[in-house]
């Protein structure tokens, strides 16, 4: 984007004369072809989520999360009760539409209505959700909500620089890398360099195009194998 200059000849960002703060996200339900996203509720979703997470068999899926692995169902239910009504982060459960069971969670967070910026985070996908059409669709549903219904300008993704699967997922989903904030956080007794990624509103139409094409039924074989990668479909004219 070209820069403007002010009355002193100094370069400034492009003008937004009609800008108004954007609405705060709402706890609502989003329904796709493969999954449904609904506000996290400990009593409704807690047991299903604990069972889904337990399928990993160990604590590796929590290494880069702020939460620790949950040794018991009650420990997870206690955690879910603490976070279910938060306004920032706002936690949602991902429901498998075939089984009607919760298989993971994610959250809208660091919400800045004045600037039209929010982040997707606390992505805790169980083995039942990882690398499925549901997982991709869950991200698509919340992105679409942020850009098209709320009118936000910027949608962020951040992760530990050591978390290579998260970094690869961000790029696959259409986020642009913005670099690494060194020694940004101390958590779990260790230092974290944080990778920053974003999608901005001008990029959304092309990113959306990729999601719509990838999620279409004809992009998958009868066995469920993708015919075309998301990245390729996002670039196709």
mmCIF file of C-alpha atoms in Angstrom:
data_model
loop_
_atom_site.group_PDB
_atom_site.id
_atom_site.type_symbol
_atom_site.label_atom_id
_atom_site.label_comp_id
_atom_site.label_asym_id
_atom_site.label_seq_id
_atom_site.Cartn_x
_atom_site.Cartn_y
_atom_site.Cartn_z
ATOM 1 C CA UNK A 1 0.000 0.000 0.000
ATOM 2 C CA UNK A 2 1.296 3.446 -0.856
ATOM 3 C CA UNK A 3 2.096 5.843 1.921
ATOM 4 C CA UNK A 4 0.588 9.276 2.373
ATOM 5 C CA UNK A 5 2.297 12.351 3.744
ATOM 6 C CA UNK A 6 1.021 14.777 6.330
ATOM 7 C CA UNK A 7 1.180 18.578 6.332
ATOM 8 C CA UNK A 8 4.849 18.419 7.363
ATOM 9 C CA UNK A 9 5.816 16.120 4.489
ATOM 10 C CA UNK A 10 6.216 13.178 6.832
ATOM 11 C CA UNK A 11 5.130 9.727 5.627
ATOM 12 C CA UNK A 12 2.027 8.390 7.391
ATOM 13 C CA UNK A 13 -0.211 5.380 6.971
ATOM 14 C CA UNK A 14 -3.182 5.404 4.621
ATOM 15 C CA UNK A 15 -6.210 7.270 5.920
ATOM 16 C CA UNK A 16 -9.266 5.571 7.439
ATOM 17 C CA UNK A 17 -11.692 8.504 7.696
ATOM 18 C CA UNK A 18 -14.760 6.311 8.213
ATOM 19 C CA UNK A 19 -13.230 3.854 10.658
ATOM 20 C CA UNK A 20 -15.377 2.844 13.635
ATOM 21 C CA UNK A 21 -14.504 0.379 16.413
ATOM 22 C CA UNK A 22 -15.683 -3.118 15.601
ATOM 23 C CA UNK A 23 -18.092 -5.184 17.705
ATOM 24 C CA UNK A 24 -16.846 -7.504 20.375
ATOM 25 C CA UNK A 25 -17.255 -11.143 19.273
ATOM 26 C CA UNK A 26 -20.284 -12.971 20.624
ATOM 27 C CA UNK A 27 -20.656 -16.428 22.073
ATOM 28 C CA UNK A 28 -22.595 -17.960 19.225
ATOM 29 C CA UNK A 29 -22.704 -21.183 17.206
ATOM 30 C CA UNK A 30 -21.187 -21.638 13.748
ATOM 31 C CA UNK A 31 -22.206 -24.608 11.634
ATOM 32 C CA UNK A 32 -20.215 -25.996 8.715
ATOM 33 C CA UNK A 33 -20.497 -29.103 6.593
ATOM 34 C CA UNK A 34 -18.229 -31.184 8.811
ATOM 35 C CA UNK A 35 -18.123 -29.518 12.212
ATOM 36 C CA UNK A 36 -20.012 -27.155 14.463
ATOM 37 C CA UNK A 37 -18.392 -24.584 16.724
ATOM 38 C CA UNK A 38 -20.219 -23.675 19.894
ATOM 39 C CA UNK A 39 -19.323 -21.866 23.132
ATOM 40 C CA UNK A 40 -17.351 -24.117 25.448
ATOM 41 C CA UNK A 41 -19.473 -25.518 28.258
ATOM 42 C CA UNK A 42 -17.789 -27.684 30.859
ATOM 43 C CA UNK A 43 -20.887 -29.733 31.650
ATOM 44 C CA UNK A 44 -21.839 -30.255 28.014
ATOM 45 C CA UNK A 45 -18.379 -30.816 26.530
ATOM 46 C CA UNK A 46 -15.949 -31.592 29.355
ATOM 47 C CA UNK A 47 -16.170 -35.381 29.530
ATOM 48 C CA UNK A 48 -16.083 -35.731 25.749
ATOM 49 C CA UNK A 49 -13.066 -33.465 25.458
ATOM 50 C CA UNK A 50 -11.130 -35.224 28.190
ATOM 51 C CA UNK A 51 -11.782 -38.572 26.508
ATOM 52 C CA UNK A 52 -10.733 -37.187 23.128
ATOM 53 C CA UNK A 53 -7.523 -35.656 24.484
ATOM 54 C CA UNK A 54 -6.694 -38.870 26.370
ATOM 55 C CA UNK A 55 -6.375 -40.732 23.072
ATOM 56 C CA UNK A 56 -2.910 -39.210 22.630
ATOM 57 C CA UNK A 57 -1.722 -41.404 25.503
ATOM 58 C CA UNK A 58 0.728 -38.878 26.952
ATOM 59 C CA UNK A 59 1.202 -35.130 27.481
ATOM 60 C CA UNK A 60 2.926 -34.190 24.225
ATOM 61 C CA UNK A 61 -0.025 -32.188 22.905
ATOM 62 C CA UNK A 62 0.280 -29.780 25.848
ATOM 63 C CA UNK A 63 3.999 -29.017 25.539
ATOM 64 C CA UNK A 64 3.403 -25.659 23.850
ATOM 65 C CA UNK A 65 0.122 -24.842 25.616
ATOM 66 C CA UNK A 66 -0.091 -22.693 28.735
ATOM 67 C CA UNK A 67 -2.127 -25.443 30.416
ATOM 68 C CA UNK A 68 -0.495 -28.607 31.697
ATOM 69 C CA UNK A 69 -1.639 -32.126 30.781
ATOM 70 C CA UNK A 70 -4.687 -33.232 32.786
ATOM 71 C CA UNK A 71 -4.156 -36.366 34.843
ATOM 72 C CA UNK A 72 -7.843 -36.885 35.586
ATOM 73 C CA UNK A 73 -11.206 -36.045 34.099
ATOM 74 C CA UNK A 74 -12.052 -33.906 37.113
ATOM 75 C CA UNK A 75 -8.867 -31.882 36.616
ATOM 76 C CA UNK A 76 -9.911 -31.102 33.051
ATOM 77 C CA UNK A 77 -13.497 -30.302 34.105
ATOM 78 C CA UNK A 78 -12.171 -27.873 36.715
ATOM 79 C CA UNK A 79 -10.046 -26.164 34.060
ATOM 80 C CA UNK A 80 -12.968 -26.006 31.620
ATOM 81 C CA UNK A 81 -15.197 -24.419 34.270
ATOM 82 C CA UNK A 82 -12.581 -21.715 34.859
ATOM 83 C CA UNK A 83 -12.321 -20.734 31.189
ATOM 84 C CA UNK A 84 -15.813 -21.310 29.793
ATOM 85 C CA UNK A 85 -17.184 -17.826 30.503
ATOM 86 C CA UNK A 86 -14.075 -15.789 29.760
ATOM 87 C CA UNK A 87 -14.440 -12.723 27.583
ATOM 88 C CA UNK A 88 -10.826 -12.732 26.441
ATOM 89 C CA UNK A 89 -9.978 -15.466 25.611
ATOM 90 C CA UNK A 90 -13.392 -16.655 24.403
ATOM 91 C CA UNK A 91 -13.231 -20.455 24.222
ATOM 92 C CA UNK A 92 -15.221 -22.555 21.758
ATOM 93 C CA UNK A 93 -15.659 -26.311 21.384
ATOM 94 C CA UNK A 94 -15.383 -28.024 18.008
ATOM 95 C CA UNK A 95 -18.128 -30.609 17.512
ATOM 96 C CA UNK A 96 -17.902 -33.488 15.043
ATOM 97 C CA UNK A 97 -21.219 -33.331 13.179
ATOM 98 C CA UNK A 98 -21.154 -37.059 12.467
ATOM 99 C CA UNK A 99 -20.868 -38.109 16.109
ATOM 100 C CA UNK A 100 -22.158 -34.915 17.760
ATOM 101 C CA UNK A 101 -19.221 -35.124 20.172
ATOM 102 C CA UNK A 102 -16.689 -32.469 21.151
ATOM 103 C CA UNK A 103 -13.245 -33.216 19.726
ATOM 104 C CA UNK A 104 -11.243 -30.044 20.427
ATOM 105 C CA UNK A 105 -11.260 -26.387 21.390
ATOM 106 C CA UNK A 106 -9.924 -23.048 20.197
ATOM 107 C CA UNK A 107 -10.354 -19.444 21.277
ATOM 108 C CA UNK A 108 -10.667 -15.879 20.071
ATOM 109 C CA UNK A 109 -8.290 -13.767 22.154
ATOM 110 C CA UNK A 110 -6.325 -10.514 22.459
ATOM 111 C CA UNK A 111 -9.428 -8.834 21.113
ATOM 112 C CA UNK A 112 -8.932 -5.170 20.167
ATOM 113 C CA UNK A 113 -12.189 -3.751 18.735
ATOM 114 C CA UNK A 114 -10.749 -0.224 18.499
ATOM 115 C CA UNK A 115 -8.146 -1.455 16.043
ATOM 116 C CA UNK A 116 -10.078 -4.314 14.441
ATOM 117 C CA UNK A 117 -7.562 -6.929 15.562
ATOM 118 C CA UNK A 118 -7.961 -10.315 17.215
ATOM 119 C CA UNK A 119 -6.029 -13.560 17.528
ATOM 120 C CA UNK A 120 -6.911 -17.229 17.240
ATOM 121 C CA UNK A 121 -5.252 -19.187 20.007
ATOM 122 C CA UNK A 122 -5.485 -21.908 22.662
ATOM 123 C CA UNK A 123 -5.877 -24.368 19.785
ATOM 124 C CA UNK A 124 -6.235 -27.758 21.495
ATOM 125 C CA UNK A 125 -7.163 -30.330 18.846
ATOM 126 C CA UNK A 126 -7.452 -33.966 19.878
ATOM 127 C CA UNK A 127 -6.311 -36.877 17.680
ATOM 128 C CA UNK A 128 -9.950 -37.136 16.538
ATOM 129 C CA UNK A 129 -9.706 -33.634 15.059
ATOM 130 C CA UNK A 130 -6.129 -33.177 13.895
ATOM 131 C CA UNK A 131 -5.513 -33.289 10.138
ATOM 132 C CA UNK A 132 -9.196 -33.650 9.281
ATOM 133 C CA UNK A 133 -11.589 -31.603 7.193
ATOM 134 C CA UNK A 134 -13.191 -30.553 10.476
ATOM 135 C CA UNK A 135 -9.963 -28.969 11.689
ATOM 136 C CA UNK A 136 -9.583 -26.829 8.586
ATOM 137 C CA UNK A 137 -13.258 -25.921 8.550
ATOM 138 C CA UNK A 138 -13.176 -24.862 12.205
ATOM 139 C CA UNK A 139 -10.508 -22.277 11.408
ATOM 140 C CA UNK A 140 -12.401 -21.157 8.315
ATOM 141 C CA UNK A 141 -15.643 -20.606 10.251
ATOM 142 C CA UNK A 142 -14.011 -18.334 12.830
ATOM 143 C CA UNK A 143 -11.979 -16.422 10.218
ATOM 144 C CA UNK A 144 -15.125 -15.794 8.197
ATOM 145 C CA UNK A 145 -16.908 -14.570 11.315
ATOM 146 C CA UNK A 146 -14.068 -12.169 12.135
ATOM 147 C CA UNK A 147 -13.705 -10.662 8.659
ATOM 148 C CA UNK A 148 -17.212 -10.799 7.235
ATOM 149 C CA UNK A 149 -19.552 -10.403 10.206
ATOM 150 C CA UNK A 150 -17.444 -8.392 12.637
ATOM 151 C CA UNK A 151 -15.441 -6.450 10.036
ATOM 152 C CA UNK A 152 -12.042 -6.927 11.687
ATOM 153 C CA UNK A 153 -8.944 -5.857 9.747
ATOM 154 C CA UNK A 154 -6.361 -8.252 11.136
ATOM 155 C CA UNK A 155 -6.477 -11.877 12.327
ATOM 156 C CA UNK A 156 -3.402 -13.124 14.187
ATOM 157 C CA UNK A 157 -1.711 -16.432 14.993
ATOM 158 C CA UNK A 158 1.181 -16.723 17.441
ATOM 159 C CA UNK A 159 3.118 -19.722 18.642
ATOM 160 C CA UNK A 160 6.319 -20.888 20.309
ATOM 161 C CA UNK A 161 9.100 -20.748 17.716
ATOM 162 C CA UNK A 162 9.962 -24.344 18.648
ATOM 163 C CA UNK A 163 6.474 -25.507 17.692
ATOM 164 C CA UNK A 164 7.081 -26.514 14.085
ATOM 165 C CA UNK A 165 3.645 -28.117 13.529
ATOM 166 C CA UNK A 166 1.964 -24.861 14.558
ATOM 167 C CA UNK A 167 4.196 -22.801 12.290
ATOM 168 C CA UNK A 168 3.441 -25.081 9.352
ATOM 169 C CA UNK A 169 -0.282 -25.006 10.107
ATOM 170 C CA UNK A 170 -0.331 -21.205 10.092
ATOM 171 C CA UNK A 171 1.281 -21.049 6.663
ATOM 172 C CA UNK A 172 -1.006 -23.767 5.299
ATOM 173 C CA UNK A 173 -4.077 -21.850 6.477
ATOM 174 C CA UNK A 174 -2.965 -18.691 4.668
ATOM 175 C CA UNK A 175 -1.271 -16.667 7.399
ATOM 176 C CA UNK A 176 1.757 -14.563 6.503
ATOM 177 C CA UNK A 177 4.859 -14.807 8.670
ATOM 178 C CA UNK A 178 5.839 -11.546 10.355
ATOM 179 C CA UNK A 179 8.942 -12.685 12.177
ATOM 180 C CA UNK A 180 10.010 -13.756 15.642
ATOM 181 C CA UNK A 181 9.774 -11.816 18.907
ATOM 182 C CA UNK A 182 12.799 -13.017 20.856
ATOM 183 C CA UNK A 183 12.452 -13.902 24.558
ATOM 184 C CA UNK A 184 8.867 -12.709 24.451
ATOM 185 C CA UNK A 185 7.413 -14.921 27.175
ATOM 186 C CA UNK A 186 8.445 -16.998 30.172
ATOM 187 C CA UNK A 187 6.170 -19.993 30.615
ATOM 188 C CA UNK A 188 6.435 -23.429 32.198
ATOM 189 C CA UNK A 189 9.816 -22.405 33.565
ATOM 190 C CA UNK A 190 11.362 -21.766 30.164
ATOM 191 C CA UNK A 191 11.919 -18.942 27.682
ATOM 192 C CA UNK A 192 9.766 -18.618 24.581
ATOM 193 C CA UNK A 193 10.570 -16.890 21.329
ATOM 194 C CA UNK A 194 7.201 -16.165 19.699
ATOM 195 C CA UNK A 195 6.452 -16.447 15.977
ATOM 196 C CA UNK A 196 3.901 -13.937 14.700
ATOM 197 C CA UNK A 197 1.600 -14.552 11.735
ATOM 198 C CA UNK A 198 -1.401 -12.663 10.383
ATOM 199 C CA UNK A 199 -4.057 -12.432 7.711
ATOM 200 C CA UNK A 200 -5.367 -8.954 6.886
ATOM 201 C CA UNK A 201 -8.691 -8.024 5.377
ATOM 202 C CA UNK A 202 -7.323 -7.335 1.881
ATOM 203 C CA UNK A 203 -5.974 -10.911 1.794
ATOM 204 C CA UNK A 204 -9.165 -12.517 3.016
ATOM 205 C CA UNK A 205 -10.917 -12.953 -0.383
ATOM 206 C CA UNK A 206 -8.060 -15.069 -1.716
ATOM 207 C CA UNK A 207 -7.668 -16.983 1.541
ATOM 208 C CA UNK A 208 -11.424 -17.635 1.583
ATOM 209 C CA UNK A 209 -11.314 -18.867 -2.015
ATOM 210 C CA UNK A 210 -8.818 -21.535 -1.004
ATOM 211 C CA UNK A 211 -10.925 -22.722 1.911
ATOM 212 C CA UNK A 212 -14.124 -22.930 -0.123
ATOM 213 C CA UNK A 213 -12.427 -24.926 -2.877
ATOM 214 C CA UNK A 214 -10.577 -27.216 -0.480
ATOM 215 C CA UNK A 215 -13.633 -27.980 1.671
ATOM 216 C CA UNK A 216 -15.837 -28.794 -1.343
ATOM 217 C CA UNK A 217 -16.944 -32.429 -1.448
ATOM 218 C CA UNK A 218 -15.470 -32.939 -4.925
ATOM 219 C CA UNK A 219 -11.989 -32.142 -3.607
ATOM 220 C CA UNK A 220 -11.961 -35.504 -1.824
ATOM 221 C CA UNK A 221 -11.923 -39.060 -3.076
ATOM 222 C CA UNK A 222 -14.573 -41.527 -1.837
ATOM 223 C CA UNK A 223 -11.941 -42.678 0.679
ATOM 224 C CA UNK A 224 -11.578 -39.121 2.014
ATOM 225 C CA UNK A 225 -8.178 -38.283 0.526
ATOM 226 C CA UNK A 226 -7.725 -34.705 -0.657
ATOM 227 C CA UNK A 227 -7.318 -34.231 -4.403
ATOM 228 C CA UNK A 228 -5.695 -30.788 -4.142
ATOM 229 C CA UNK A 229 -3.765 -29.116 -1.340
ATOM 230 C CA UNK A 230 -5.177 -26.024 0.341
ATOM 231 C CA UNK A 231 -2.155 -23.938 -0.631
ATOM 232 C CA UNK A 232 -2.586 -24.813 -4.312
ATOM 233 C CA UNK A 233 -6.290 -23.994 -4.323
ATOM 234 C CA UNK A 234 -5.628 -20.650 -2.651
ATOM 235 C CA UNK A 235 -3.272 -19.682 -5.466
ATOM 236 C CA UNK A 236 -5.423 -20.971 -8.338
ATOM 237 C CA UNK A 237 -7.218 -18.353 -10.423
#
